[in-house]
Short mmCIF file of C-alpha atoms in Angstrom, two decimals:
data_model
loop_
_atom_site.label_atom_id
_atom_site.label_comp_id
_atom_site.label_asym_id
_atom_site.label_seq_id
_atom_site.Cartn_x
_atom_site.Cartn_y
_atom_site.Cartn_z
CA UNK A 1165 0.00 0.00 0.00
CA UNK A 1166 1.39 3.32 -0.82
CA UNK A 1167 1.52 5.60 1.87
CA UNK A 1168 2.89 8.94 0.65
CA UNK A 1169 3.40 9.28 -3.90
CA UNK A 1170 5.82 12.39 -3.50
CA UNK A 1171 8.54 10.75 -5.90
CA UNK A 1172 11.91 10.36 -3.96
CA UNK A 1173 15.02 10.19 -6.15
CA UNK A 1174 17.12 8.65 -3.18
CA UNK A 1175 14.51 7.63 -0.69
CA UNK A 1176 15.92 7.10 2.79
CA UNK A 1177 15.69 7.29 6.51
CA UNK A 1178 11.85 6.57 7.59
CA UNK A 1179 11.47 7.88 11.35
CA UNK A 1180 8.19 7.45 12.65
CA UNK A 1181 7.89 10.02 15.74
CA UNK A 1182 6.34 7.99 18.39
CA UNK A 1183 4.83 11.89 20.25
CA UNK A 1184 3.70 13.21 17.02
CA UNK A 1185 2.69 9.91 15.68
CA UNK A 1186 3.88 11.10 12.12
CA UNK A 1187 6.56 9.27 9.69
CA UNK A 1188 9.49 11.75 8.42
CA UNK A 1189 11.80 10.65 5.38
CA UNK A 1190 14.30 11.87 3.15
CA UNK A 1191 15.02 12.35 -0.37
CA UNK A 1192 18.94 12.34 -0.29
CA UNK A 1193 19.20 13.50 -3.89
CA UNK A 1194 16.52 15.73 -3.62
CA UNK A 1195 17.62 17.51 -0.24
CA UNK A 1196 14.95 17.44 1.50
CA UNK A 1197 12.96 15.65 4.49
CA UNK A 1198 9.71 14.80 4.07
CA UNK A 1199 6.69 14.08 6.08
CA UNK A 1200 2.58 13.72 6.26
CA UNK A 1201 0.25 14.14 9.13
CA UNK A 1202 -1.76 11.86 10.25
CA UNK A 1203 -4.80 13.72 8.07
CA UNK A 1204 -2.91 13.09 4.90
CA UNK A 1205 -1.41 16.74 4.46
CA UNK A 1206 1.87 16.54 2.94
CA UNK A 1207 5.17 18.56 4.51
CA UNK A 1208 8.82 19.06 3.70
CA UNK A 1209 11.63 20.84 4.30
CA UNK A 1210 14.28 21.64 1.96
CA UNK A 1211 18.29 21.90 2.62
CA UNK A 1212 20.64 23.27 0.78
CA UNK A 1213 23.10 20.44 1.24
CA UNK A 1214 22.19 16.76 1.22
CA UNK A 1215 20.47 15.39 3.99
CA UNK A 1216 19.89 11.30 4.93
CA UNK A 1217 18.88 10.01 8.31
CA UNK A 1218 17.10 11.65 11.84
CA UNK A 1219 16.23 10.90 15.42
CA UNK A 1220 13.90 12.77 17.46
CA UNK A 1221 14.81 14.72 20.58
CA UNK A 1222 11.56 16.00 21.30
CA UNK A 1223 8.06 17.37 20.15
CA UNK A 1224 9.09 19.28 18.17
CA UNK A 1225 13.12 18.74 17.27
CA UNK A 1226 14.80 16.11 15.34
CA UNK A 1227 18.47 15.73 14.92
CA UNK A 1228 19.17 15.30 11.28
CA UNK A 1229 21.94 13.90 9.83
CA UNK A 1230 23.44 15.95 6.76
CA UNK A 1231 26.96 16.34 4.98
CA UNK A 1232 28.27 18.80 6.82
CA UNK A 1233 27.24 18.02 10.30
CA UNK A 1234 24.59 16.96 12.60
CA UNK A 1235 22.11 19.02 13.24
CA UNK A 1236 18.77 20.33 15.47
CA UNK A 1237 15.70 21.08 12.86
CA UNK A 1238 13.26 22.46 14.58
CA UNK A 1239 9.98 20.94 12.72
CA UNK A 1240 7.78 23.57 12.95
CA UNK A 1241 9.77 26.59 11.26
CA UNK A 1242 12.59 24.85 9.83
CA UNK A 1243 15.02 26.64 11.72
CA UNK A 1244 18.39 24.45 12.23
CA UNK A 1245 21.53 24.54 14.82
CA UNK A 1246 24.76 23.00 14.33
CA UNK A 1247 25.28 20.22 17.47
CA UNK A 1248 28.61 18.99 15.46
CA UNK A 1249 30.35 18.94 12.32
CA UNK A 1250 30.89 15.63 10.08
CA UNK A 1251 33.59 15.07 8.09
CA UNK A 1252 33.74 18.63 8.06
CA UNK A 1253 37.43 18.65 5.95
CA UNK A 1254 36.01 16.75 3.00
CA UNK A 1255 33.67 17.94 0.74
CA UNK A 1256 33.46 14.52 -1.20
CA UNK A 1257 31.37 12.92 1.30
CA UNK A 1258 27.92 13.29 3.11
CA UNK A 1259 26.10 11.51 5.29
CA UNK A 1260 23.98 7.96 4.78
CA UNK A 1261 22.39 5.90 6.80
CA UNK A 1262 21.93 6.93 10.77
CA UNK A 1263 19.73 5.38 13.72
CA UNK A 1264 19.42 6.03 17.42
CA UNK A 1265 20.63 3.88 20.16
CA UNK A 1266 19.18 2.57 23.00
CA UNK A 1267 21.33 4.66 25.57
CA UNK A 1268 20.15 8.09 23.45
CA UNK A 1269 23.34 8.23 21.28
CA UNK A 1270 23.03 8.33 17.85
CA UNK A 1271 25.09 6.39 15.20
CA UNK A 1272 25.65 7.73 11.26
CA UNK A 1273 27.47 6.96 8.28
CA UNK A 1274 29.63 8.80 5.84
CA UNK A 1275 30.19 7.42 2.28
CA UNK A 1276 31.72 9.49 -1.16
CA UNK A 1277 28.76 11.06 -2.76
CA UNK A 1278 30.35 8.78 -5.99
CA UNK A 1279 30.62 5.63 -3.78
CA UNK A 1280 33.93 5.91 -4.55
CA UNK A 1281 35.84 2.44 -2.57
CA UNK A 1282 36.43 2.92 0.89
CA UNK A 1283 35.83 6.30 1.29
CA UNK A 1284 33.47 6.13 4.28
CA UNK A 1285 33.14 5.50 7.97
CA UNK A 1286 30.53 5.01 11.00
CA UNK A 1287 30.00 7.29 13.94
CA UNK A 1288 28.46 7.80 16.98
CA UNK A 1289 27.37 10.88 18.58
CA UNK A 1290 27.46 10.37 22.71
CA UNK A 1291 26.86 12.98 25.32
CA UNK A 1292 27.91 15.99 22.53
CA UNK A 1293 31.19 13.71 20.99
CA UNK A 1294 31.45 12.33 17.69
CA UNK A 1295 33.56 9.55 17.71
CA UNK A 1296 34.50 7.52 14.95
CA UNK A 1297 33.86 3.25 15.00
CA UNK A 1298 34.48 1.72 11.84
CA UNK A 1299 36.55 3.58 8.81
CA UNK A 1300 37.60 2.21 5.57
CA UNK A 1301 33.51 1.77 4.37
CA UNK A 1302 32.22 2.14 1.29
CA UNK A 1303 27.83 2.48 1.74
CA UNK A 1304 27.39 2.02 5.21
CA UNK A 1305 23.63 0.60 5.82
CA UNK A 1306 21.54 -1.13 8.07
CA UNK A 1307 22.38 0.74 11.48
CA UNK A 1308 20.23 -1.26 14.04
CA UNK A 1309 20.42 -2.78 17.34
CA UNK A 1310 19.13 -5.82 19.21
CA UNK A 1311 15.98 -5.20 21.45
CA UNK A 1312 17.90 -6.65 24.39
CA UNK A 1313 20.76 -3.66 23.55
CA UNK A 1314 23.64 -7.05 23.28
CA UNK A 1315 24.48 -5.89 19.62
CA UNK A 1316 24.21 -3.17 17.08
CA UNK A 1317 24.49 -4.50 13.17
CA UNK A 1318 25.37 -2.95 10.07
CA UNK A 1319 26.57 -3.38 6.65
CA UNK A 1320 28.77 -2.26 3.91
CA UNK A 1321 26.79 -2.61 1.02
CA UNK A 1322 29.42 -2.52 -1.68
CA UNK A 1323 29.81 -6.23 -0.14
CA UNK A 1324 26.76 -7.41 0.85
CA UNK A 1325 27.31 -8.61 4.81
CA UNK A 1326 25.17 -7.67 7.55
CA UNK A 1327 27.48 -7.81 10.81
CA UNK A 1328 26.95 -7.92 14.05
CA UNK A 1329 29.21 -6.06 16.87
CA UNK A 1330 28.86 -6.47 20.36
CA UNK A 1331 28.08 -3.57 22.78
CA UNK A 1332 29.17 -2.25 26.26
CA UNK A 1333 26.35 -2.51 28.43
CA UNK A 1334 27.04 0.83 30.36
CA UNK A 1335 27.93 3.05 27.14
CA UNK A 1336 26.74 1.12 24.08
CA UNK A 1337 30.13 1.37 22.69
CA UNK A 1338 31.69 -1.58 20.51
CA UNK A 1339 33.04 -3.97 22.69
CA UNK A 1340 34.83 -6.51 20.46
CA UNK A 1341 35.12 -6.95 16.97
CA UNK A 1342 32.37 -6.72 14.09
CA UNK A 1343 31.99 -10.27 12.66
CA UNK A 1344 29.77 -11.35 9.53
CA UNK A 1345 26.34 -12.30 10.71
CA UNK A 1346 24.36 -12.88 7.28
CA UNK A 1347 26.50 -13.29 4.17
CA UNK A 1348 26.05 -12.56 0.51
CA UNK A 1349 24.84 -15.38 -0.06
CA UNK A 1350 21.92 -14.57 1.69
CA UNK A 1351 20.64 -11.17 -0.31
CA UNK A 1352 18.56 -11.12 -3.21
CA UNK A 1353 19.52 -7.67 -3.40
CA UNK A 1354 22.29 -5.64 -1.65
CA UNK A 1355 21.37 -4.89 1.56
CA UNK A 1356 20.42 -0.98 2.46
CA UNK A 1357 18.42 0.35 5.42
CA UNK A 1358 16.92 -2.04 7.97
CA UNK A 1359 15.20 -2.19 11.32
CA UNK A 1360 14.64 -4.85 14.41
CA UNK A 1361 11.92 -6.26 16.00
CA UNK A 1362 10.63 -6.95 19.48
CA UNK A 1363 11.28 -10.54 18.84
CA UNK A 1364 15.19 -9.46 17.08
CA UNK A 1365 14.43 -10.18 13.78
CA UNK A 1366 16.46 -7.98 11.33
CA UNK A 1367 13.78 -6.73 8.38
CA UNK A 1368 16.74 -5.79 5.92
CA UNK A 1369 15.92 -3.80 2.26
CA UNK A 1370 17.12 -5.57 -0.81
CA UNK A 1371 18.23 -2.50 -3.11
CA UNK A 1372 17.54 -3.94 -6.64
CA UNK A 1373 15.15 -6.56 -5.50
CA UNK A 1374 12.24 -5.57 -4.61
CA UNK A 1375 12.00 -7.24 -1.02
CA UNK A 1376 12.69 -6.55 2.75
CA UNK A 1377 14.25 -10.00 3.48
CA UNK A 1378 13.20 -10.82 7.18
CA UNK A 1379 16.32 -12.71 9.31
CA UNK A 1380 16.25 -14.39 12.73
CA UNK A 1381 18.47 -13.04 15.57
CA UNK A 1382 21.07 -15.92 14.37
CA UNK A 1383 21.00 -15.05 10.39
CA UNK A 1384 18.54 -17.72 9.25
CA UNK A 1385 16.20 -15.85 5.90
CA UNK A 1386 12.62 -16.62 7.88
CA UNK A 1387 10.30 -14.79 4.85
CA UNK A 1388 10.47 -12.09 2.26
CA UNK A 1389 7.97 -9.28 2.08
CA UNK A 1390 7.69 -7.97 -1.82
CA UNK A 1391 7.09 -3.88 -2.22
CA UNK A 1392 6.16 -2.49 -5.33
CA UNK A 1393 9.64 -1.02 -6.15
CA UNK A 1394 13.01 -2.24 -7.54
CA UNK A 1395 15.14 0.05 -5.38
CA UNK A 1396 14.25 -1.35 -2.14
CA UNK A 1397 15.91 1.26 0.47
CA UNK A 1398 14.87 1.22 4.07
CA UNK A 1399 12.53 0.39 6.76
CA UNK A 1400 11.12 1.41 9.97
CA UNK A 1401 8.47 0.14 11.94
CA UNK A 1402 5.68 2.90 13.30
CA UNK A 1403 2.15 3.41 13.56
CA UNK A 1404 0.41 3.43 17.11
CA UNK A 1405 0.95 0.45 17.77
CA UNK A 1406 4.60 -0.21 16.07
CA UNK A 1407 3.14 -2.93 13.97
CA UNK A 1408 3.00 -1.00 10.33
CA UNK A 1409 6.22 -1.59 8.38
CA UNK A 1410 7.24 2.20 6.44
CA UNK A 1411 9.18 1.43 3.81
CA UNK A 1412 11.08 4.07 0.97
CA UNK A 1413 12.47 3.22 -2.41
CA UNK A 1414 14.74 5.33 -5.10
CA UNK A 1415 14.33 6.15 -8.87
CA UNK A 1416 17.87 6.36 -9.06
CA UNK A 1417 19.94 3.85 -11.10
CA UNK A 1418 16.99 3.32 -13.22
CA UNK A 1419 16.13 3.71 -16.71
CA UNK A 1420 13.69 5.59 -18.07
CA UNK A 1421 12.16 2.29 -19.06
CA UNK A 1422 12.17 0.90 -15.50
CA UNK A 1423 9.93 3.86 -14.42
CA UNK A 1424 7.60 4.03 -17.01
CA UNK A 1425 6.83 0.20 -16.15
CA UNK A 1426 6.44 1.14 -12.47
CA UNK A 1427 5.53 4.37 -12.30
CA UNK A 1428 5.86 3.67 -8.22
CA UNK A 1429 9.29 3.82 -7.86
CA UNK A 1430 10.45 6.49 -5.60
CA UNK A 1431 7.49 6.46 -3.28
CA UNK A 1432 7.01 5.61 0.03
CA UNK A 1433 4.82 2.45 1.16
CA UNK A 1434 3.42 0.94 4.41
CA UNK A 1435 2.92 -2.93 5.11
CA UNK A 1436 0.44 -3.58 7.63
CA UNK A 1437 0.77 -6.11 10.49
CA UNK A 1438 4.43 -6.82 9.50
CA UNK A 1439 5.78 -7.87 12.94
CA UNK A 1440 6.02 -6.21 16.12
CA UNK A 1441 8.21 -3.55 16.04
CA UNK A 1442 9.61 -0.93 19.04
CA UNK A 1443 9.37 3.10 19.14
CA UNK A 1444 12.44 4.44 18.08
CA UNK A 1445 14.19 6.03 21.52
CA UNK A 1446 15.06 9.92 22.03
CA UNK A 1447 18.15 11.44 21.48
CA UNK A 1448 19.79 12.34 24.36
CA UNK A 1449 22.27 15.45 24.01
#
């Protein structure tokens, strides 16, 4: 089911604000965020930089993720504040994929805005730092973390793992080494955005495929879920009752062709009843 048509050329990073009870997203390419009430009525905001992934820190204040830094947006008037800089020394990046922790922090990737090899890395904003985890990345996706805050997971899509790190239970910090949970193997697609379950289930976007690919806490494929898009990008569970699966999808890398097929690309769906999810925590600053 679609829930918003606004075309996104890089859909990415659904938030559903559990006080407003509203679903934000971005169109990466497009710079800007999205979002529509609960009446329908249909918002944005638009940046003059590229802009990919949020958390909310209150009513009415999300930190957004953008190239240059992370930032407050106040939702109602679009005003922003610098809380830190990303990357700030190299223009040939921007930010990607970003989530919120269980202990309030708030973890983000960098990649090249040509995916060049390598050229990005994974942070985490804690208590006003940003402090870098993992460098040497190329698309850094699927930034999630177990409901029982053992684990956080992500991926490097260039090659098509979803790993698994383990966590400090006092900080959230890695504490050990990332190691392969789900291998290539695995994907029908490569694997993009993603979000967990109450039961741990990873629901992981197949960019190219056309599926959210559901996995067990230990890697096993359980089910697919098909969405009316090729470019499969990410997921986030929301609704009142955290059971509705939001879902984005991109126009880019397609043909004119591909569109004209499916005309659907680049919106934004909703799955009913796709699992139990959780109500993404606050940001803590």
């Amino acid at each position: 089911m679609i829930h918003d048509d606004r075309i996104c050329e890089l859909g990415e990073g659904p938030l559903w604000h559990p006080r407003r009870q509203q679903l934000f997203w971005f169109d990466i390419l497009g710079k800007r965020l999205l979002a529509r009430t609960g009446d329908g009525l249909q918002t944005h905001h638009e940046f003059d930089e590229h802009a990919s992934s949020a958390g909310w820190i209150d009513d009415v204040t999300l930190l957004i993720a953008t190239e240059s830094g992370l930032y407050r947006l106040d939702i109602e008037n679009g005003a922003r504040s610098l809380i830190a800089p990303l990357e700030p020394d190299n223009p040939l990046t921007r930010s990607n994929d970003g989530q919120a922790d269980p202990w309030g922090g708030f973890w983000v990737g960098t990649m090249g805005k040509n995916a060049e090899p390598g050229a990005g890395a994974l942070y985490r904003l804690y208590r006003g730092e940003v402090r870098r985890l993992f460098a040497d990345l190329t698309i850094p996706n699927a930034i999630c973390f177990s409901p029982d805050r053992r684990f956080a997971y992500f991926t490097d899509t260039a090659k098509a793992e979803i790993l698994r790190v383990p966590l400090a239970p006092d900080t959230g910090f890695p504490a050990g080494d990332a190691e392969i949970l789900i291998g290539r193997p695995q994907m029908s697609g490569g694997p993009d955005g993603a979000a967990v379950d109450r039961a741990g289930n990873l629901f992981v976007a197949q960019w190219g495929a056309g599926k959210i690919a559901v996995f067990s806490p230990d890697g096993q494929l359980l089910r697919n879920l098909d969405v009316p898009a090729q470019h499969v990008s990410c997921p986030a569970f929301g609704g009142p009752d955290c059971t509705t699966l939001y879902v984005t999808s991109a126009r880019a890398e397609l043909s004119a062709q591909q569109i004209a097929a499916n005309p659907q690309n680049g919106m934004t769906f909703q799955i009913a009843a796709a699992g139990q999810g959780r109500p993404p925590p606050c940001i803590r600053l």
